[in-house]
XYZ file of C-alpha atoms in Angstrom:
752
model
C 0.000 0.000 0.000
C 2.865 2.404 0.758
C 4.316 1.867 -2.714
C 0.941 2.642 -4.295
C 0.820 5.742 -2.128
C 4.279 6.841 -3.301
C 3.266 6.337 -6.931
C 0.092 8.364 -6.334
C 2.234 11.153 -4.915
C 3.851 11.349 -8.366
C 0.502 11.423 -10.165
C 0.040 7.740 -10.979
C -3.238 6.193 -9.903
C -4.210 2.546 -9.671
C -6.427 0.249 -7.643
C -5.538 1.866 -4.353
C -5.854 5.504 -5.491
C -8.532 6.398 -8.054
C -8.682 9.384 -10.360
C -12.104 10.973 -9.863
C -11.547 13.810 -12.336
C -14.023 13.948 -15.255
C -13.001 12.374 -18.578
C -12.712 15.821 -20.143
C -9.966 16.755 -17.715
C -8.097 13.512 -18.206
C -8.431 13.385 -21.983
C -8.474 17.033 -22.941
C -6.375 18.554 -20.171
C -3.720 19.388 -22.730
C -5.836 22.341 -23.846
C -4.124 24.851 -21.630
C -6.437 27.709 -22.480
C -9.712 25.711 -22.745
C -12.929 27.419 -21.838
C -13.663 24.735 -19.242
C -17.284 23.853 -19.673
C -19.172 21.495 -17.389
C -17.763 20.270 -14.116
C -14.147 20.978 -14.971
C -14.373 24.709 -14.478
C -14.192 26.163 -11.079
C -13.072 22.811 -9.624
C -9.852 23.578 -7.822
C -9.957 20.717 -5.320
C -8.029 17.475 -5.736
C -9.599 14.678 -7.767
C -7.618 11.770 -6.300
C -9.699 9.550 -4.031
C -9.027 6.374 -2.055
C -10.836 3.303 -3.243
C -14.096 2.945 -1.266
C -13.574 -0.786 -0.612
C -10.501 -0.299 1.616
C -12.228 -1.397 4.822
C -9.049 -2.111 6.763
C -8.176 1.596 7.046
C -9.164 3.556 10.091
C -11.003 6.872 9.521
C -7.961 8.807 10.783
C -5.665 6.910 8.402
C -8.029 7.492 5.483
C -8.089 11.224 6.222
C -4.292 11.415 6.415
C -3.815 9.417 3.196
C -6.377 11.487 1.260
C -4.595 14.645 2.350
C -1.318 13.156 1.086
C -2.615 11.907 -2.259
C -4.034 15.377 -2.955
C -0.381 16.422 -3.324
C -0.078 13.877 -6.107
C -3.023 15.446 -7.905
C -1.510 18.919 -7.585
C 1.819 17.554 -8.777
C 0.223 15.938 -11.812
C -1.646 19.093 -12.842
C 1.378 21.321 -12.311
C 3.552 18.898 -14.213
C 0.996 18.821 -17.035
C 1.004 22.603 -17.238
C 4.798 22.724 -17.221
C 5.111 19.995 -19.850
C 2.594 21.577 -22.194
C 4.044 25.066 -21.795
C 7.593 23.846 -22.391
C 6.702 21.521 -25.257
C 8.171 22.875 -28.510
C 7.641 19.771 -30.622
C 4.703 21.336 -32.449
C 6.989 23.889 -34.076
C 7.620 22.995 -37.697
C 10.291 24.670 -39.761
C 7.833 25.119 -42.611
C 5.300 26.935 -40.436
C 5.334 30.735 -40.685
C 5.700 32.029 -37.133
C 5.853 35.695 -38.008
C 2.295 36.526 -36.987
C 1.938 37.523 -33.336
C -1.690 36.474 -33.180
C -1.642 33.279 -35.241
C -2.664 30.185 -33.284
C -0.722 27.010 -34.041
C -2.783 23.939 -34.692
C -1.889 20.342 -34.197
C -4.404 17.528 -34.681
C -7.200 20.080 -34.742
C -6.343 21.538 -31.333
C -5.543 25.196 -30.880
C -2.354 26.175 -29.103
C -1.629 29.662 -27.908
C 2.050 30.286 -27.419
C 3.531 32.380 -24.649
C 7.190 32.898 -23.879
C 6.334 34.163 -20.414
C 4.212 31.108 -19.676
C 7.083 28.910 -20.772
C 9.379 30.769 -18.380
C 6.901 30.275 -15.531
C 6.748 26.598 -16.472
C 10.525 26.399 -16.046
C 10.133 27.756 -12.535
C 7.380 25.277 -11.739
C 9.618 22.490 -13.026
C 12.272 23.564 -10.534
C 9.748 23.436 -7.686
C 8.464 20.030 -8.795
C 11.992 18.676 -8.943
C 12.344 19.549 -5.245
C 9.055 17.749 -4.599
C 10.215 14.637 -6.478
C 13.430 14.638 -4.487
C 11.393 14.770 -1.291
C 9.248 11.821 -2.448
C 12.397 9.878 -3.279
C 13.796 10.647 0.153
C 10.544 9.469 1.738
C 10.746 6.236 -0.240
C 14.300 5.647 0.947
C 13.253 6.292 4.540
C 10.329 3.912 4.231
C 12.466 1.149 2.718
C 15.131 1.537 5.363
C 12.641 1.421 8.226
C 11.905 -2.159 9.382
C 8.458 -1.070 10.518
C 7.328 1.580 8.012
C 4.577 3.823 9.244
C 2.381 6.460 7.574
C 3.811 9.197 9.788
C 7.131 8.886 7.957
C 5.475 9.858 4.678
C 3.419 12.609 6.265
C 6.440 14.159 7.970
C 8.519 14.147 4.797
C 5.895 15.872 2.626
C 4.116 18.082 5.128
C 5.781 21.311 3.919
C 4.454 20.882 0.359
C 0.874 21.182 1.563
C 1.599 24.882 2.076
C 2.390 25.920 -1.493
C 1.308 23.209 -3.954
C -2.440 23.994 -3.652
C -1.934 27.781 -4.179
C 0.345 27.038 -7.142
C -2.344 24.819 -8.612
C -4.928 27.590 -8.217
C -2.497 29.992 -9.879
C -2.001 27.663 -12.825
C -5.748 27.153 -13.219
C -6.301 30.916 -13.319
C -3.561 31.326 -15.918
C -5.058 28.644 -18.131
C -8.692 29.641 -17.821
C -8.090 33.365 -18.405
C -5.247 32.831 -20.906
C -2.983 35.183 -18.962
C 0.397 35.976 -20.483
C 3.009 38.692 -20.830
C 2.817 41.663 -18.523
C -0.529 40.476 -17.188
C 1.163 37.303 -15.959
C 3.866 39.352 -14.245
C 1.143 41.429 -12.588
C -0.598 38.321 -11.291
C 2.613 36.897 -9.853
C 3.573 40.233 -8.324
C 0.244 40.419 -6.495
C 0.501 36.810 -5.257
C 3.967 37.535 -3.851
C 2.405 39.599 -1.104
C 1.330 36.854 1.261
C 2.123 35.813 4.824
C 3.486 32.351 4.038
C 7.285 32.486 3.601
C 7.495 29.196 1.667
C 4.759 30.231 -0.789
C 6.216 33.714 -1.150
C 9.615 32.238 -1.958
C 8.115 29.974 -4.635
C 6.144 32.734 -6.350
C 9.151 35.075 -6.226
C 11.108 32.398 -8.027
C 8.398 32.163 -10.677
C 8.408 35.952 -10.992
C 12.184 35.859 -11.395
C 11.797 33.491 -14.335
C 9.217 35.812 -15.888
C 11.514 38.776 -15.430
C 14.252 36.916 -17.277
C 12.095 37.027 -20.396
C 11.272 40.698 -19.833
C 14.952 41.613 -19.419
C 15.833 39.654 -22.550
C 13.232 41.685 -24.450
C 14.509 44.897 -22.886
C 18.069 44.012 -23.921
C 16.984 43.318 -27.475
C 15.070 46.604 -27.616
C 17.436 48.932 -25.743
C 20.733 47.522 -27.025
C 19.874 46.563 -30.591
C 16.609 48.372 -31.280
C 14.814 45.115 -32.102
C 11.535 43.861 -30.684
C 11.587 40.142 -29.961
C 7.948 39.545 -29.186
C 6.503 36.666 -31.145
C 3.242 36.527 -29.200
C 2.629 40.244 -28.469
C 3.517 40.000 -24.777
C 6.027 42.871 -24.506
C 4.736 46.247 -23.341
C 6.572 47.962 -26.203
C 4.650 47.092 -29.320
C 4.471 48.037 -32.938
C 1.731 50.449 -33.877
C 0.592 48.079 -36.604
C 0.599 44.433 -35.577
C -0.202 43.033 -38.991
C 1.215 39.813 -40.329
C 4.914 39.920 -41.002
C 5.722 42.781 -38.641
C 7.592 40.853 -35.920
C 11.330 40.503 -35.742
C 13.152 37.377 -34.694
C 16.876 36.809 -34.702
C 16.237 33.080 -34.901
C 14.918 33.229 -38.478
C 16.887 33.224 -41.685
C 17.398 36.661 -43.203
C 15.190 36.859 -46.271
C 14.254 39.547 -48.755
C 11.038 40.154 -46.871
C 12.958 40.703 -43.640
C 15.357 43.123 -45.334
C 12.480 45.152 -46.723
C 10.957 45.198 -43.269
C 14.161 46.582 -41.755
C 14.298 49.271 -44.420
C 10.748 50.214 -43.590
C 11.470 50.223 -39.874
C 14.192 52.843 -40.286
C 11.765 55.236 -41.965
C 10.358 58.361 -40.398
C 7.062 56.704 -39.588
C 8.911 54.166 -37.457
C 10.134 56.971 -35.198
C 6.939 58.958 -34.846
C 4.188 56.345 -34.983
C 5.894 52.985 -35.369
C 5.883 51.944 -31.703
C 3.812 52.581 -28.611
C 3.428 51.464 -25.006
C 0.812 48.745 -24.667
C -1.022 49.438 -21.425
C -2.505 45.929 -21.445
C 0.930 44.357 -21.140
C 2.603 47.013 -18.984
C 3.215 45.647 -15.460
C 1.547 47.785 -12.836
C 4.758 48.165 -10.853
C 6.473 49.869 -13.825
C 5.436 53.514 -14.066
C 4.247 54.956 -17.337
C 7.049 57.496 -17.175
C 9.609 54.686 -17.065
C 7.850 52.876 -19.922
C 8.026 56.042 -22.024
C 11.757 56.262 -21.319
C 12.172 52.645 -22.447
C 10.184 53.406 -25.594
C 12.319 56.450 -26.407
C 15.622 54.676 -25.695
C 14.751 51.810 -28.025
C 13.643 54.121 -30.815
C 16.818 56.166 -30.429
C 18.962 53.026 -30.608
C 17.110 52.002 -33.783
C 17.946 55.341 -35.355
C 21.596 55.178 -34.302
C 22.058 51.568 -35.399
C 20.144 51.912 -38.676
C 21.129 55.246 -40.233
C 18.963 56.270 -43.142
C 20.741 55.409 -46.411
C 19.560 58.543 -48.205
C 20.741 61.171 -45.740
C 23.811 63.371 -45.773
C 25.130 65.145 -42.738
C 26.900 68.440 -42.413
C 30.293 68.378 -40.785
C 30.475 70.712 -37.797
C 32.552 73.799 -38.542
C 34.077 75.950 -35.811
C 32.821 79.510 -35.897
C 33.655 82.559 -33.838
C 30.086 83.779 -34.116
C 27.958 83.373 -30.986
C 31.048 82.422 -29.029
C 29.405 82.688 -25.647
C 27.955 79.525 -24.191
C 29.257 76.029 -23.770
C 32.182 74.844 -25.826
C 30.032 72.064 -27.261
C 27.976 74.579 -29.245
C 30.865 76.430 -30.850
C 31.082 73.859 -33.605
C 27.626 74.451 -35.034
C 26.369 77.961 -34.251
C 25.788 79.520 -37.656
C 28.445 80.699 -40.019
C 28.739 81.754 -43.622
C 30.981 78.992 -44.844
C 29.744 76.631 -47.518
C 28.408 73.368 -46.200
C 30.694 70.420 -46.326
C 28.740 67.273 -46.946
C 29.796 64.026 -45.446
C 29.637 60.863 -47.513
C 26.300 59.208 -47.969
C 24.948 57.856 -44.736
C 25.214 54.376 -46.152
C 28.960 54.825 -45.690
C 28.531 55.972 -42.095
C 28.638 52.995 -39.798
C 26.540 52.610 -36.696
C 29.789 52.487 -34.712
C 30.284 56.198 -35.414
C 26.816 57.058 -34.109
C 26.689 54.580 -31.213
C 30.125 53.298 -30.108
C 30.221 49.668 -29.100
C 31.460 50.667 -25.654
C 28.196 52.532 -25.055
C 26.139 49.556 -26.209
C 28.158 47.305 -23.899
C 27.518 49.685 -21.023
C 23.762 49.424 -21.607
C 24.036 45.643 -21.827
C 25.918 45.474 -18.523
C 23.265 47.557 -16.753
C 20.492 45.254 -17.917
C 22.479 42.104 -17.052
C 22.979 43.334 -13.494
C 19.237 43.773 -13.136
C 18.585 40.439 -14.782
C 20.891 38.503 -12.470
C 19.431 40.031 -9.328
C 17.418 37.531 -7.284
C 14.580 40.026 -6.785
C 13.117 42.871 -8.779
C 13.708 46.226 -7.095
C 11.894 49.230 -8.487
C 14.415 51.946 -7.666
C 17.508 50.299 -9.263
C 15.391 49.436 -12.307
C 14.200 53.017 -12.774
C 17.723 54.317 -12.214
C 19.149 51.988 -14.877
C 16.410 52.913 -17.350
C 17.097 56.606 -16.720
C 20.811 56.103 -17.349
C 20.151 54.198 -20.579
C 17.743 56.851 -21.751
C 20.360 59.531 -21.056
C 22.967 57.649 -23.096
C 20.573 57.274 -26.024
C 19.427 60.900 -25.813
C 23.004 62.209 -25.715
C 24.055 60.270 -28.808
C 20.887 61.295 -30.613
C 21.696 64.889 -29.640
C 25.134 64.494 -31.232
C 23.517 63.175 -34.400
C 20.764 65.771 -34.768
C 22.299 68.892 -33.245
C 25.994 68.637 -34.048
C 26.160 66.540 -37.197
C 22.927 67.726 -38.804
C 23.374 71.418 -37.874
C 20.106 71.833 -35.988
C 20.804 75.411 -34.934
C 21.395 76.502 -38.520
C 18.016 75.136 -39.546
C 16.336 76.758 -36.552
C 17.833 80.071 -37.653
C 16.619 79.474 -41.206
C 13.087 78.799 -40.008
C 13.211 81.993 -37.972
C 14.504 83.952 -40.979
C 11.813 82.803 -43.380
C 8.839 81.571 -41.393
C 9.056 84.237 -38.699
C 10.042 87.007 -41.148
C 13.408 87.723 -39.522
C 14.721 88.499 -43.030
C 12.572 91.582 -43.279
C 14.360 92.961 -46.342
C 13.536 89.831 -48.326
C 9.830 89.907 -47.508
C 9.628 93.664 -47.973
C 11.078 93.228 -51.440
C 8.803 90.264 -52.150
C 5.658 92.173 -51.169
C 6.718 95.175 -53.223
C 7.419 93.033 -56.276
C 4.115 91.216 -55.917
C 2.013 94.208 -54.822
C 0.206 94.638 -58.120
C -0.368 90.909 -58.385
C -1.836 90.750 -54.883
C -4.300 93.493 -55.795
C -5.980 91.102 -58.247
C -7.931 87.954 -57.488
C -5.707 84.874 -57.571
C -6.124 82.448 -60.423
C -6.412 78.999 -58.966
C -4.521 77.302 -61.783
C -1.545 79.696 -61.945
C -1.491 81.509 -58.586
C 1.530 79.637 -57.298
C 3.489 80.085 -60.533
C 2.562 83.788 -60.613
C 3.971 84.270 -57.135
C 7.216 82.481 -57.924
C 8.387 85.320 -60.183
C 8.404 88.064 -57.499
C 9.621 85.473 -54.982
C 12.683 84.709 -57.101
C 13.279 88.384 -57.883
C 13.265 89.204 -54.189
C 15.726 86.379 -53.565
C 18.088 87.663 -56.253
C 18.033 91.152 -54.739
C 18.335 90.283 -51.052
C 19.514 86.678 -50.534
C 23.244 86.155 -50.808
C 24.989 83.031 -52.012
C 26.145 82.308 -48.488
C 22.588 81.539 -47.402
C 22.641 77.802 -48.029
C 19.240 77.278 -46.407
C 17.185 79.297 -48.889
C 17.155 76.394 -51.339
C 15.085 74.451 -48.797
C 12.341 77.091 -48.778
C 9.525 76.889 -51.301
C 6.392 78.935 -51.806
C 3.010 77.224 -51.830
C -0.613 78.206 -52.239
C -2.918 76.191 -50.056
C -6.402 75.271 -51.214
C -8.753 78.214 -51.425
C -11.704 76.383 -49.999
C -10.087 75.703 -46.627
C -9.056 78.218 -44.020
C -5.583 77.240 -42.959
C -5.244 79.192 -39.740
C -7.243 79.512 -36.571
C -7.597 83.237 -37.045
C -9.494 82.773 -40.300
C -11.778 79.891 -39.556
C -14.699 82.000 -38.384
C -14.413 84.736 -40.985
C -17.244 84.598 -43.454
C -16.038 83.443 -46.836
C -17.562 85.668 -49.534
C -19.592 83.963 -52.196
C -18.298 84.470 -55.727
C -21.731 85.382 -57.087
C -22.265 87.950 -54.357
C -18.817 89.427 -54.912
C -19.499 89.974 -58.579
C -22.350 92.322 -57.665
C -20.381 94.335 -55.118
C -17.994 97.167 -55.723
C -15.423 95.766 -53.323
C -15.430 92.296 -54.814
C -11.866 92.455 -56.041
C -10.409 93.458 -52.691
C -12.270 90.836 -50.660
C -11.424 88.010 -53.007
C -7.808 89.129 -53.174
C -7.518 89.240 -49.394
C -9.161 85.885 -48.805
C -7.435 84.182 -51.721
C -3.892 85.391 -51.137
C -4.170 84.497 -47.472
C -3.435 80.966 -48.661
C 0.225 81.872 -49.238
C 2.403 79.476 -47.251
C 5.998 78.337 -47.062
C 7.331 74.808 -47.130
C 10.687 73.759 -45.717
C 12.542 70.694 -46.939
C 13.979 68.706 -44.047
C 16.319 65.753 -44.470
C 16.946 62.854 -42.133
C 17.697 62.946 -39.205
C 16.225 66.423 -38.722
C 12.836 64.910 -39.473
C 13.003 63.450 -35.980
C 12.985 67.006 -34.638
C 10.986 68.937 -37.240
C 7.851 66.844 -37.320
C 4.913 67.656 -39.623
C 3.103 69.115 -36.616
C 6.046 71.408 -35.858
C 6.265 72.644 -39.456
C 2.503 73.164 -39.436
C 2.841 75.519 -36.455
C 5.597 77.435 -38.228
C 3.376 77.696 -41.292
C 0.489 78.957 -39.188
C 2.591 81.722 -37.635
C 4.034 82.644 -41.053
C 0.611 83.128 -42.624
C -0.349 85.399 -39.756
C 2.862 87.431 -39.982
C 2.789 87.810 -43.765
C -0.761 89.181 -43.561
C 0.362 91.633 -40.906
C 3.411 92.640 -42.952
C 1.306 93.092 -46.058
C -1.192 95.269 -44.185
C 1.578 97.422 -42.749
C 3.147 97.879 -46.189
C -0.181 98.807 -47.815
C -0.769 101.486 -45.186
C 2.663 102.932 -45.888
C 2.281 102.721 -49.659
C -1.138 104.374 -49.625
C 0.239 107.237 -47.536
C 3.203 107.692 -49.866
C 1.056 107.650 -53.024
C -1.498 110.121 -51.713
C 1.181 112.404 -50.276
C 2.893 112.454 -53.634
C -0.371 113.552 -55.260
C -1.004 116.040 -52.468
C 2.407 117.646 -52.905
C 1.776 118.000 -56.610
C -1.613 119.607 -55.930
C -0.084 121.922 -53.344
C 2.551 122.986 -55.849
C -0.168 123.814 -58.363
C -2.089 125.653 -55.665
C 0.918 127.796 -54.792
C 1.370 128.727 -58.439
C -2.241 129.697 -59.023
C -4.108 130.350 -55.779
C -7.166 131.814 -57.449
C -7.971 128.890 -59.746
C -7.087 126.078 -57.348
C -9.426 126.677 -54.452
C -10.931 123.200 -55.078
C -7.563 121.649 -54.331
C -7.395 123.379 -50.974
C -10.938 122.299 -50.147
C -10.151 118.712 -51.090
C -7.110 118.770 -48.826
C -9.249 119.985 -45.932
C -11.783 117.186 -46.494
C -9.030 114.555 -46.622
C -7.634 115.308 -43.158
C -10.094 112.993 -41.314
C -9.040 110.167 -43.640
C -5.405 110.624 -42.699
C -6.275 110.592 -39.009
C -7.994 107.244 -39.490
C -5.081 105.950 -41.510
C -2.685 107.031 -38.783
C -4.761 105.226 -36.159
C -4.641 102.107 -38.297
C -0.920 102.385 -38.893
C -0.344 103.027 -35.192
C -2.165 99.835 -34.206
C -0.553 97.687 -36.924
C 2.953 99.046 -36.220
C 2.715 98.345 -32.518
C 1.243 94.906 -33.077
C 4.036 94.074 -35.499
C 6.708 95.398 -33.145
C 5.183 93.467 -30.259
C 5.216 90.169 -32.149
C 8.623 90.545 -33.774
C 10.502 91.958 -30.781
C 8.652 91.164 -27.577
C 7.540 87.700 -28.668
C 9.764 86.230 -31.387
C 13.126 87.704 -30.410
C 12.540 87.165 -26.729
C 11.504 83.538 -27.141
C 14.331 82.961 -29.633
C 16.884 84.056 -27.053
C 15.356 81.655 -24.524
C 15.504 78.814 -27.041
C 19.126 79.589 -27.918
C 20.067 79.452 -24.265
C 18.490 76.023 -23.976
C 20.155 74.761 -27.144
C 23.567 75.892 -25.948
C 23.426 74.290 -22.532
C 21.366 71.157 -23.138
C 22.867 67.911 -24.423
C 19.708 65.850 -24.274
C 17.631 65.335 -27.410
C 14.328 64.973 -25.588
C 14.987 68.159 -23.628
C 15.597 70.026 -26.877
C 12.355 68.695 -28.331
C 10.533 69.867 -25.209
C 12.184 73.300 -25.279
C 11.341 73.727 -28.953
C 7.716 72.770 -28.318
C 7.575 75.369 -25.550
C 9.088 77.906 -27.956
C 6.432 77.246 -30.605
C 3.646 77.209 -28.038
C 4.811 80.570 -26.715
C 4.846 82.017 -30.246
C 1.311 80.842 -30.926
C 0.029 81.816 -27.495
C 1.628 85.233 -27.162
C 0.602 86.100 -30.731
C -3.018 85.344 -29.702
C -3.435 82.707 -32.402
C -4.927 80.324 -29.855
C -7.644 82.800 -28.797
C -10.400 82.747 -31.378
C -11.995 86.022 -30.311
C -8.705 87.965 -30.516
C -7.495 86.382 -33.746
C -10.824 87.042 -35.450
C -10.727 90.695 -34.415
C -7.136 91.056 -35.636
C -8.015 89.513 -38.996
C -11.007 91.812 -39.283
C -8.826 94.827 -38.489
C -6.278 93.855 -41.147
C -9.057 93.316 -43.638
C -10.523 96.754 -42.847
C -7.095 98.370 -43.211
C -6.616 96.878 -46.674
C -10.100 97.924 -47.741
C -9.410 101.416 -46.451
C -6.151 101.651 -48.399
C -7.799 100.560 -51.631
C -10.729 102.925 -51.073
C -8.675 106.078 -50.481
C -6.493 105.314 -53.506
C -9.675 105.352 -55.610
C -10.980 108.425 -53.825
C -9.901 110.831 -56.545
C -11.613 108.967 -59.388
C -14.547 107.478 -57.465
C -15.407 109.224 -54.187
C -16.912 106.728 -51.770
C -17.517 108.650 -48.576
C -20.141 106.261 -47.199
C -17.933 103.221 -47.664
C -14.974 104.941 -45.985
C -17.197 106.044 -43.098
C -18.407 102.484 -42.690
C -14.821 101.166 -42.665
C -13.847 103.837 -40.134
C -16.734 103.000 -37.833
C -16.001 99.288 -38.013
C -12.314 99.868 -37.357
C -13.046 101.939 -34.260
C -15.341 99.240 -32.918
C -12.884 96.442 -33.616
C -9.861 98.272 -32.196
C -11.737 99.194 -29.029
C -12.981 95.626 -28.654
C -9.425 94.380 -29.114
C -8.123 96.668 -26.391
C -10.941 95.638 -24.042
C -10.216 91.932 -24.516
C -6.442 92.313 -24.178
C -6.725 94.089 -20.855
C -9.207 91.562 -19.471
C -8.420 89.701 -16.271
C -8.350 86.358 -18.111
C -5.306 87.336 -20.145
C -3.680 89.257 -17.310
C -3.022 86.039 -15.404
C -1.656 83.991 -18.301
C 1.897 83.527 -19.571
C 1.273 86.346 -22.034
C 1.030 88.889 -19.218
C 4.608 90.308 -19.136
C 4.804 91.093 -22.856
C 1.114 91.854 -23.132
C 1.477 94.677 -20.628
C 4.204 96.236 -22.784
C 1.959 96.000 -25.833
C -0.951 97.605 -23.994
C 1.308 100.348 -22.662
C 2.418 101.206 -26.214
C -1.173 101.271 -27.434
C -2.509 103.266 -24.509
C 0.441 105.506 -23.639
C -1.815 108.589 -23.559
C -5.005 106.778 -22.386
C -6.622 107.302 -25.792
C -7.654 103.684 -26.270
C -8.969 103.365 -22.729
C -11.056 106.536 -23.005
C -12.388 105.600 -26.431
C -13.237 102.070 -25.359
C -15.154 103.360 -22.333
C -16.985 105.831 -24.529
C -18.014 103.132 -26.969
C -19.230 100.903 -24.150
C -21.194 103.729 -22.540
C -22.721 104.782 -25.841
C -23.728 101.203 -26.449
C -25.550 101.119 -23.122
C -27.273 104.464 -23.734
C -28.135 103.870 -27.380
C -31.652 102.378 -26.870
C -32.848 105.195 -24.602
C -31.328 108.038 -26.642
C -32.127 106.793 -30.102
C -35.039 109.174 -30.496
C -33.022 112.177 -29.302
C -30.201 111.362 -31.694
C -32.631 111.198 -34.582
């Protein structure tokens, strides 16, 4: 009987010990992730029972033996789980294993692979080997004892009653819920927190095995930039998990795999190719740490797989902008011709990421991997160090080799109108063209002529960045900027019946002027489409403002030229030129309005160009000079763009709409007074004047509101308001308009 008992302890039943589990469990127990219908589900108790016809056993002996043989049942189920999870015989060399979600079939039965489950099975195998050794020791003790007793068996296996049942429950939960990957690590981490030292030690060992897989995946990702995740269990995952997207160093390199690598090194791979899978992210790893792991792996991919079509600019020492850290002296501007390095296909990954740095990352991860327990603080510290290494080398690639600061300066020159002489010349050359409605088919080509003429007159050969700038006309049907989206688009049929049709269509149509900037790899990692879109948005706003300011100046110059000629004629013949003097007297109110317009536009332009752009540019330059971290530079640049948009009021719909309306009124006013001599339009000019006064007063009222006073715009906004209201004119006028608005209903009859 003792020998039958020992065999039952190892999962073998017979006449003495019966297997009471249902046939489904015995025959179909190999389905690790089965849905468990009928009486198999929810049954976590042992199914081994003593034969009912054993009448020679005392009730106490039967109870003790049934408690012992339950260990055999737990052993058998745990051993089944471990054997199935570790069984790799179903893998066929001809089977395509590239799909992360493909289920492998064998004899009509579905198998769901899991590397983490296999690792846990290895840990369970270790625990079961200790159990088998204990059973063997019990057998030796029983054979050596002349009078073997049941207490010998019970004493030798008593400790396994503490952790085999909980392990069995754990395995059942894993199988029934098909838990794998980070979810499996979460489950084990929660079960570690118990008050039974033996059970806690066992589950910690299982968790250690699971962490070995995770650290192997982290090493592959953060050292080589490769995701080894055949079954989608890693918390760093591709954005598109379609068939053929997984990488595996165990497969033969084929043409398909080479094309995949080429695709992975593209721009999309950096921006949208990978993401953190929250489903598989262990709860004890913070999202901030996961984001650092994601960035480090993407950076290593870039450094190890340089784009074959890119050329880099060799850093050249310049004396310009000498203040700052010595690391910036090699790339701050300069007028020398660019010296191109060989094609990036000739630049090895060793130059971008030295092997010593990769080995350092590998050593950090191996130290964590070999630790007996997972400790959160050392893990986060190692991830932070690896991220810093990756960010520093990416900084060297983008900032130093690719001349980031030169491109930032070029974007400031052209998109933020820092090259004022060029845009002044461009607007003058295209002034007559912009007075006509744009032709949709040739508008862009028409603009290229004055654009190229302005470049020939103002852009020197030393400006190597101008070739990257191109002029574009966006679609007429769509408003490209926030400041225009709520302006009413005039209907073409209505415009044809109005006298001001040409001016409105010209304003709305030519507002589609935009610039494009050609960016090569690796600067595309920094200048994303969203970043260039913000630059384009600010440019369209500034070019409208510049155009309005120039039209106000040109209209004043043209009319003054005519006025001086009339005054000369008046001085020669005072008797016959009294009409000229009268016309001059009637024109004085127009010039006061024009001066008010010019005053507002000038101060707005000065505020944006000096208080906003130049100030924020100096802040950005300080960050660029003293930061050696790529992610910090990206963050600083985003803050720079956000400040430009915010402090220029482009993110406030009410303000941007008023500013667009004011610029539109200024242009209409300029075109009206230029036609004043041939076609007097007093009513139209009065209407424009009234609307301008309302809009300018509304603008001042909004800008001095308490909502804006507490925002980040406040310091520069106060300077702008002080320039506008230096003699309290705006404040007095705004109060008068508000008061007249309140009194208008009651005094309407008196005014009539």
